[in-house]
Amino acid sequence: MNPLLGRLHPYPFERLRELTRGITPNPALAPIGLGIGEPKHATPELIKRALSDNLAGLASYPATAGEPRLREACAAWVRRRYGVALDAATQVLPVVGSREALFALAQTVIDPTRPGATVVCPNPFYQIYEGAALLAGAQPHYANSDPTRNFAVDWASVPAEVWARTQLLYVCSPGNPTGAVMPLSEWRTLFELSDRHGFVIASDECYSEIYFRDEPPLGSLEAALRLGRTDFRRLVALTSLSKRSNVPGMRSGFVAGDAAILKSFLLYRTYHGSAMSPVVQAASVAAWGDEEHVVDNRDLYRAKFAQVTPLLAGVMDVALPDAGFYLWAGVPGGDDVAFALRLLAQYNVAVLPGSLLARESGGVNPGAGRIRMALVAGVGECLEAAQRIVSFVQAR
Ligand SMILES: Cc1ncc(COP(=O)(O)O)c(C=O)c1O
């Protein structure tokens, strides 16, 4: 067996299952799950239709690079959304969801034979970053998010000697679980660090289309262009249709950026065998080409967050995030695990304890004392969950 497998941490949901074993959720109330961040809004008809209209594609092997029309549809979306012109032939590559791409990119860019190979990632974070680093033979370094600065990651806390051996930096904007969007000034800092130390930046942007401010979240390619980095050197942006278009089961996304990195990534992917089904490619072309369903989807989240957030803000430390579909809330009493377990037992509402989404770094676990609530269900169910949480806190 690959000994690196032994270094992987159990997934947060596995740990939660372990913690909740032996708990009987209140049987008088219907269960409501706010734990898992799986989109639940309806899949748009145009995507379902494109899938069923293109079943003939099942009869052929797809190319790993994807069909030119898919790459062009992705590039056209980047141009409309971010005002960035990409060469669809060299700067765009389809991937089977951003999760596999986040993982595979680390296997492509990390050289484990260089001493102290390090991957820097935010903390709390999406656990794939850590697993990707460990299986690539690198050591993760966790940079804590700062609750006093809208949960911006404290990149300045990373010691110079850590940056010096860093080969890959994961960033997540809008962030999971914090919802924080990185401003241009933060990108400038990270690009300067990347230039100085030679590391690759993998920018996870899969929540970019669900936002609550007037201005859409700044993307990494857009930030690079604004700062005069027209070749997107050492930058790879990753995005997906899962959240934008409510198709987490379709497994479709793309990466874009540095052409030299994408060339090596394509080579890796050819052997890895992660080509996208022609049927999914056809549906993805339809999805990237339509913005109406994205606006409708965003409106649903906006209406839901506008109703739920003030209710919860009356009893806990929570505010409307910049973007994403999570509330990242401080719990009264400060014990996130105890809060989650009692809430489940008494009110049959499942939430994710924040400490399971982070590691201790610099003597603190920046997820401790917080819970993550995914507002993915319908507005009625989310409101019912919020009302139960209010009753739970008030009864304490
Ligand atoms: C931060 C983050 N990145 C990436 C993903 C992966 O999404 P997908 O593989 O569906 O594109 C998720 C899914 O929950 C996520 O939360």
PDB file of N, CA and C and ligand atoms in Angstrom, residues 11 37-39 96-102 125-126 128-129 172 174-177 204-207 239-243 247-249 251-253 325-326 372, ligand 1:
ATOM      1  N   TYR A  11     -12.525  12.430   6.797  1.00  0.00           N
ATOM      2  CA  TYR A  11     -13.309  13.541   6.276  1.00  0.00           C
ATOM      3  C   TYR A  11     -14.207  14.099   7.395  1.00  0.00           C
ATOM      4  N   GLY A  37     -22.813  20.521   2.075  1.00  0.00           N
ATOM      5  CA  GLY A  37     -22.925  21.607   1.090  1.00  0.00           C
ATOM      6  C   GLY A  37     -23.251  21.099  -0.302  1.00  0.00           C
ATOM      7  N   GLU A  38     -24.386  20.399  -0.393  1.00  0.00           N
ATOM      8  CA  GLU A  38     -24.772  19.881  -1.709  1.00  0.00           C
ATOM      9  C   GLU A  38     -25.926  20.717  -2.258  1.00  0.00           C
ATOM     10  N   PRO A  39     -25.743  21.341  -3.448  1.00  0.00           N
ATOM     11  CA  PRO A  39     -26.833  22.155  -3.992  1.00  0.00           C
ATOM     12  C   PRO A  39     -28.119  21.345  -4.124  1.00  0.00           C
ATOM     13  N   VAL A  96     -13.486  17.097 -14.545  1.00  0.00           N
ATOM     14  CA  VAL A  96     -14.682  16.371 -14.141  1.00  0.00           C
ATOM     15  C   VAL A  96     -15.080  16.834 -12.730  1.00  0.00           C
ATOM     16  N   GLY A  97     -15.432  18.103 -12.634  1.00  0.00           N
ATOM     17  CA  GLY A  97     -15.715  18.732 -11.338  1.00  0.00           C
ATOM     18  C   GLY A  97     -14.424  19.324 -10.782  1.00  0.00           C
ATOM     19  N   SER A  98     -14.555  20.345  -9.947  1.00  0.00           N
ATOM     20  CA  SER A  98     -13.322  20.986  -9.464  1.00  0.00           C
ATOM     21  C   SER A  98     -12.596  20.138  -8.422  1.00  0.00           C
ATOM     22  N   ARG A  99     -13.324  19.232  -7.771  1.00  0.00           N
ATOM     23  CA  ARG A  99     -12.679  18.420  -6.733  1.00  0.00           C
ATOM     24  C   ARG A  99     -11.533  17.590  -7.289  1.00  0.00           C
ATOM     25  N   GLU A 100     -11.810  16.846  -8.351  1.00  0.00           N
ATOM     26  CA  GLU A 100     -10.736  16.000  -8.902  1.00  0.00           C
ATOM     27  C   GLU A 100      -9.599  16.869  -9.447  1.00  0.00           C
ATOM     28  N   ALA A 101      -9.951  18.050  -9.971  1.00  0.00           N
ATOM     29  CA  ALA A 101      -8.917  18.912 -10.546  1.00  0.00           C
ATOM     30  C   ALA A 101      -8.040  19.512  -9.453  1.00  0.00           C
ATOM     31  N   LEU A 102      -8.648  19.885  -8.328  1.00  0.00           N
ATOM     32  CA  LEU A 102      -7.869  20.411  -7.194  1.00  0.00           C
ATOM     33  C   LEU A 102      -6.869  19.355  -6.736  1.00  0.00           C
ATOM     34  N   PHE A 125     -10.753  25.073   5.767  1.00  0.00           N
ATOM     35  CA  PHE A 125     -10.501  24.818   4.342  1.00  0.00           C
ATOM     36  C   PHE A 125     -11.282  23.603   3.852  1.00  0.00           C
ATOM     37  N   TYR A 126     -11.316  23.465   2.543  1.00  0.00           N
ATOM     38  CA  TYR A 126     -11.928  22.308   1.872  1.00  0.00           C
ATOM     39  C   TYR A 126     -10.893  21.182   1.922  1.00  0.00           C
ATOM     40  N   ILE A 128      -9.993  18.585   0.539  1.00  0.00           N
ATOM     41  CA  ILE A 128      -9.272  18.037  -0.612  1.00  0.00           C
ATOM     42  C   ILE A 128      -7.876  18.666  -0.732  1.00  0.00           C
ATOM     43  N   TYR A 129      -7.723  19.952  -0.354  1.00  0.00           N
ATOM     44  CA  TYR A 129      -6.409  20.614  -0.475  1.00  0.00           C
ATOM     45  C   TYR A 129      -5.358  19.834   0.328  1.00  0.00           C
ATOM     46  N   CYS A 172      -9.220  29.990  -1.803  1.00  0.00           N
ATOM     47  CA  CYS A 172     -10.629  29.686  -2.035  1.00  0.00           C
ATOM     48  C   CYS A 172     -11.407  30.994  -1.896  1.00  0.00           C
ATOM     49  N   PRO A 174     -14.943  32.881  -3.640  1.00  0.00           N
ATOM     50  CA  PRO A 174     -15.469  32.973  -2.287  1.00  0.00           C
ATOM     51  C   PRO A 174     -15.114  31.738  -1.452  1.00  0.00           C
ATOM     52  N   GLY A 175     -14.863  31.978  -0.180  1.00  0.00           N
ATOM     53  CA  GLY A 175     -14.364  30.919   0.683  1.00  0.00           C
ATOM     54  C   GLY A 175     -15.443  29.949   1.164  1.00  0.00           C
ATOM     55  N   ASN A 176     -15.043  28.697   1.290  1.00  0.00           N
ATOM     56  CA  ASN A 176     -15.836  27.713   2.025  1.00  0.00           C
ATOM     57  C   ASN A 176     -15.026  27.417   3.272  1.00  0.00           C
ATOM     58  N   PRO A 177     -15.523  27.662   4.453  1.00  0.00           N
ATOM     59  CA  PRO A 177     -16.906  27.981   4.827  1.00  0.00           C
ATOM     60  C   PRO A 177     -17.190  29.468   5.042  1.00  0.00           C
ATOM     61  N   ASP A 204      -9.498  28.276  -6.180  1.00  0.00           N
ATOM     62  CA  ASP A 204     -10.776  27.552  -6.172  1.00  0.00           C
ATOM     63  C   ASP A 204     -11.911  28.577  -6.136  1.00  0.00           C
ATOM     64  N   GLU A 205     -12.669  28.658  -7.235  1.00  0.00           N
ATOM     65  CA  GLU A 205     -13.679  29.716  -7.381  1.00  0.00           C
ATOM     66  C   GLU A 205     -15.070  29.142  -7.625  1.00  0.00           C
ATOM     67  N   CYS A 206     -15.326  27.935  -7.070  1.00  0.00           N
ATOM     68  CA  CYS A 206     -16.566  27.249  -7.456  1.00  0.00           C
ATOM     69  C   CYS A 206     -17.837  27.901  -6.897  1.00  0.00           C
ATOM     70  N   TYR A 207     -17.690  28.857  -5.950  1.00  0.00           N
ATOM     71  CA  TYR A 207     -18.894  29.543  -5.422  1.00  0.00           C
ATOM     72  C   TYR A 207     -19.072  30.940  -6.032  1.00  0.00           C
ATOM     73  N   THR A 239     -13.051  26.214 -11.648  1.00  0.00           N
ATOM     74  CA  THR A 239     -14.458  26.479 -11.368  1.00  0.00           C
ATOM     75  C   THR A 239     -15.308  25.311 -11.839  1.00  0.00           C
ATOM     76  N   SER A 240     -16.600  25.379 -11.552  1.00  0.00           N
ATOM     77  CA  SER A 240     -17.432  24.225 -11.872  1.00  0.00           C
ATOM     78  C   SER A 240     -18.890  24.624 -12.009  1.00  0.00           C
ATOM     79  N   LEU A 241     -19.643  23.732 -12.622  1.00  0.00           N
ATOM     80  CA  LEU A 241     -21.082  23.978 -12.797  1.00  0.00           C
ATOM     81  C   LEU A 241     -21.893  23.514 -11.589  1.00  0.00           C
ATOM     82  N   SER A 242     -21.285  22.770 -10.676  1.00  0.00           N
ATOM     83  CA  SER A 242     -22.048  22.125  -9.596  1.00  0.00           C
ATOM     84  C   SER A 242     -22.941  23.100  -8.852  1.00  0.00           C
ATOM     85  N   LYS A 243     -22.361  24.218  -8.420  1.00  0.00           N
ATOM     86  CA  LYS A 243     -23.123  25.190  -7.632  1.00  0.00           C
ATOM     87  C   LYS A 243     -23.784  26.222  -8.529  1.00  0.00           C
ATOM     88  N   VAL A 247     -25.899  21.233 -10.682  1.00  0.00           N
ATOM     89  CA  VAL A 247     -25.659  19.915 -11.268  1.00  0.00           C
ATOM     90  C   VAL A 247     -24.457  19.230 -10.607  1.00  0.00           C
ATOM     91  N   PRO A 248     -24.508  19.042  -9.282  1.00  0.00           N
ATOM     92  CA  PRO A 248     -23.340  18.416  -8.642  1.00  0.00           C
ATOM     93  C   PRO A 248     -23.106  16.990  -9.141  1.00  0.00           C
ATOM     94  N   GLY A 249     -24.167  16.344  -9.650  1.00  0.00           N
ATOM     95  CA  GLY A 249     -24.015  14.974 -10.139  1.00  0.00           C
ATOM     96  C   GLY A 249     -23.490  14.892 -11.564  1.00  0.00           C
ATOM     97  N   ARG A 251     -20.733  16.381 -12.732  1.00  0.00           N
ATOM     98  CA  ARG A 251     -19.273  16.386 -12.676  1.00  0.00           C
ATOM     99  C   ARG A 251     -18.704  17.143 -13.868  1.00  0.00           C
ATOM    100  N   SER A 252     -18.805  18.441 -13.804  1.00  0.00           N
ATOM    101  CA  SER A 252     -18.311  19.256 -14.906  1.00  0.00           C
ATOM    102  C   SER A 252     -17.763  20.583 -14.398  1.00  0.00           C
ATOM    103  N   GLY A 253     -16.558  20.889 -14.829  1.00  0.00           N
ATOM    104  CA  GLY A 253     -15.948  22.170 -14.504  1.00  0.00           C
ATOM    105  C   GLY A 253     -14.836  22.446 -15.492  1.00  0.00           C
ATOM    106  N   PHE A 325     -22.824  29.645  -0.202  1.00  0.00           N
ATOM    107  CA  PHE A 325     -24.142  29.319   0.370  1.00  0.00           C
ATOM    108  C   PHE A 325     -24.068  28.821   1.819  1.00  0.00           C
ATOM    109  N   TYR A 326     -23.052  29.333   2.536  1.00  0.00           N
ATOM    110  CA  TYR A 326     -22.907  28.945   3.938  1.00  0.00           C
ATOM    111  C   TYR A 326     -23.072  30.139   4.871  1.00  0.00           C
ATOM    112  N   ARG A 372     -20.850  25.590  10.640  1.00  0.00           N
ATOM    113  CA  ARG A 372     -21.165  25.905   9.244  1.00  0.00           C
ATOM    114  C   ARG A 372     -22.568  25.403   8.942  1.00  0.00           C
TER     115      ARG A 372
HETATM  116  C1  LIG B   1     -14.488  24.874  -1.743  1.00  0.00           C
HETATM  117  C2  LIG B   1     -14.912  23.778  -2.648  1.00  0.00           C
HETATM  118  N1  LIG B   1     -14.164  23.512  -3.718  1.00  0.00           N
HETATM  119  C3  LIG B   1     -14.496  22.534  -4.566  1.00  0.00           C
HETATM  120  C4  LIG B   1     -15.627  21.759  -4.372  1.00  0.00           C
HETATM  121  C5  LIG B   1     -15.903  20.648  -5.341  1.00  0.00           C
HETATM  122  O1  LIG B   1     -16.994  20.868  -6.134  1.00  0.00           O
HETATM  123  P1  LIG B   1     -17.188  20.134  -7.520  1.00  0.00           P
HETATM  124  O2  LIG B   1     -16.215  18.997  -7.568  1.00  0.00           O
HETATM  125  O3  LIG B   1     -18.589  19.675  -7.504  1.00  0.00           O
HETATM  126  O4  LIG B   1     -16.892  21.140  -8.568  1.00  0.00           O
HETATM  127  C6  LIG B   1     -16.435  22.002  -3.264  1.00  0.00           C
HETATM  128  C7  LIG B   1     -17.646  21.171  -3.042  1.00  0.00           C
HETATM  129  O5  LIG B   1     -18.314  21.203  -2.087  1.00  0.00           O
HETATM  130  C8  LIG B   1     -16.077  23.048  -2.379  1.00  0.00           C
HETATM  131  O6  LIG B   1     -16.811  23.335  -1.314  1.00  0.00           O
END
